[in-house]
Amino acid sequence: MRIGAYNQVAQLYGSQSVKTSRGANSIGDTSTLDQVSFSTVGKDMQVAKNALNSVPDVRQERVNALKESIANGTYQVSAESFAEKMLAAYDEKFF
């Protein structure tokens, strides 16, 4: 975008003070440096994210063991545990 175009737009909107640039080669009296800093929470989140990326989504050895026990007919489900989980899910959904 041209600086001249900016000045024209500012004049259309009635801006009272329009600053013009000094030129490409001029250096101001003060110099600022951009800085980025991360909080400890952000650093901890990055560490946790990296740790999760190294863990597989599916524990295949556990899945294989469950499939084998179901196929063999040796997989046992506790009726009490199953009922408790169903009631807890019902309570969360409707109450």
Tab-separated table of C-alpha atoms in Angstrom:
chain	number	residue	atom	x	y	z
A	1	MET	CA	0.000	0.000	0.000
A	2	ARG	CA	1.290	3.430	-0.842
A	3	ILE	CA	1.683	5.982	1.950
A	4	GLY	CA	0.067	8.611	-0.244
A	5	ALA	CA	-3.065	6.473	-0.551
A	6	TYR	CA	-3.254	6.197	3.236
A	7	ASN	CA	-3.116	9.965	3.560
A	8	GLN	CA	-5.963	10.351	1.069
A	9	VAL	CA	-8.135	7.847	2.940
A	10	ALA	CA	-7.426	9.595	6.239
A	11	GLN	CA	-8.434	12.921	4.711
A	12	LEU	CA	-11.743	11.428	3.529
A	13	TYR	CA	-12.622	10.385	7.064
A	14	GLY	CA	-11.711	13.766	8.477
A	15	SER	CA	-8.687	12.682	10.427
A	16	GLN	CA	-7.014	15.758	11.831
A	17	SER	CA	-3.524	14.422	12.321
A	18	VAL	CA	-1.875	12.413	9.618
A	19	LYS	CA	1.715	11.457	10.281
A	20	THR	CA	4.039	11.120	7.363
A	21	SER	CA	6.967	8.757	7.355
A	22	ARG	CA	10.516	10.059	7.597
A	23	GLY	CA	11.826	7.824	4.885
A	24	ALA	CA	13.145	4.336	4.556
A	25	ASN	CA	16.667	5.208	5.707
A	26	SER	CA	15.834	7.195	8.836
A	27	ILE	CA	16.339	5.577	12.220
A	28	GLY	CA	14.396	6.739	15.255
A	29	ASP	CA	15.958	7.654	18.563
A	30	THR	CA	14.550	4.610	20.282
A	31	SER	CA	14.795	1.052	19.165
A	32	THR	CA	12.555	-1.734	20.419
A	33	LEU	CA	13.019	-5.452	20.147
A	34	ASP	CA	10.159	-7.890	19.965
A	35	GLN	CA	10.188	-10.484	22.699
A	36	VAL	CA	8.235	-13.653	23.219
A	37	SER	CA	7.907	-15.323	26.575
A	38	PHE	CA	5.946	-18.387	27.560
A	39	SER	CA	4.375	-18.933	30.932
A	40	THR	CA	5.158	-22.012	32.979
A	41	VAL	CA	1.642	-23.275	32.240
A	42	GLY	CA	2.346	-23.014	28.523
A	43	LYS	CA	5.638	-24.848	28.932
A	44	ASP	CA	3.946	-27.577	30.987
A	45	MET	CA	1.257	-27.948	28.333
A	46	GLN	CA	3.930	-28.361	25.658
A	47	VAL	CA	5.662	-31.070	27.699
A	48	ALA	CA	2.351	-32.878	28.202
A	49	LYS	CA	1.515	-32.597	24.504
A	50	ASN	CA	4.878	-34.066	23.534
A	51	ALA	CA	4.379	-36.918	26.018
A	52	LEU	CA	0.937	-37.699	24.589
A	53	ASN	CA	2.295	-37.702	21.057
A	54	SER	CA	4.735	-40.459	21.999
A	55	VAL	CA	1.964	-42.730	23.374
A	56	PRO	CA	-0.033	-44.805	20.863
A	57	ASP	CA	-3.772	-44.159	20.644
A	58	VAL	CA	-4.645	-47.847	20.970
A	59	ARG	CA	-2.968	-50.304	23.315
A	60	GLN	CA	-2.961	-53.145	20.830
A	61	GLU	CA	-1.687	-55.743	23.289
A	62	ARG	CA	-4.669	-55.034	25.562
A	63	VAL	CA	-7.104	-55.198	22.640
A	64	ASN	CA	-5.636	-58.510	21.492
A	65	ALA	CA	-5.901	-59.982	24.995
A	66	LEU	CA	-9.555	-58.953	25.280
A	67	LYS	CA	-10.383	-60.333	21.826
A	68	GLU	CA	-8.738	-63.625	22.720
A	69	SER	CA	-10.578	-63.963	26.020
A	70	ILE	CA	-13.917	-63.170	24.324
A	71	ALA	CA	-13.209	-65.720	21.578
A	72	ASN	CA	-12.270	-68.363	24.174
A	73	GLY	CA	-15.327	-67.635	26.296
A	74	THR	CA	-13.194	-66.755	29.304
A	75	TYR	CA	-14.100	-63.065	29.451
A	76	GLN	CA	-16.057	-62.420	32.645
A	77	VAL	CA	-18.152	-59.336	33.359
A	78	SER	CA	-19.188	-58.438	36.890
A	79	ALA	CA	-22.940	-57.900	36.907
A	80	GLU	CA	-22.674	-55.508	39.867
A	81	SER	CA	-20.006	-53.415	38.170
A	82	PHE	CA	-22.014	-53.322	34.954
A	83	ALA	CA	-25.184	-52.249	36.795
A	84	GLU	CA	-23.325	-49.523	38.733
A	85	LYS	CA	-21.896	-48.076	35.534
A	86	MET	CA	-25.298	-48.126	33.823
A	87	LEU	CA	-26.920	-46.319	36.751
A	88	ALA	CA	-24.114	-43.758	36.875
A	89	ALA	CA	-24.524	-43.079	33.147
A	90	TYR	CA	-28.292	-42.780	33.623
A	91	ASP	CA	-27.827	-40.307	36.501
A	92	GLU	CA	-25.439	-38.143	34.454
A	93	LYS	CA	-27.734	-38.076	31.449
A	94	PHE	CA	-31.095	-37.425	33.087
A	95	PHE	CA	-30.356	-35.770	36.414
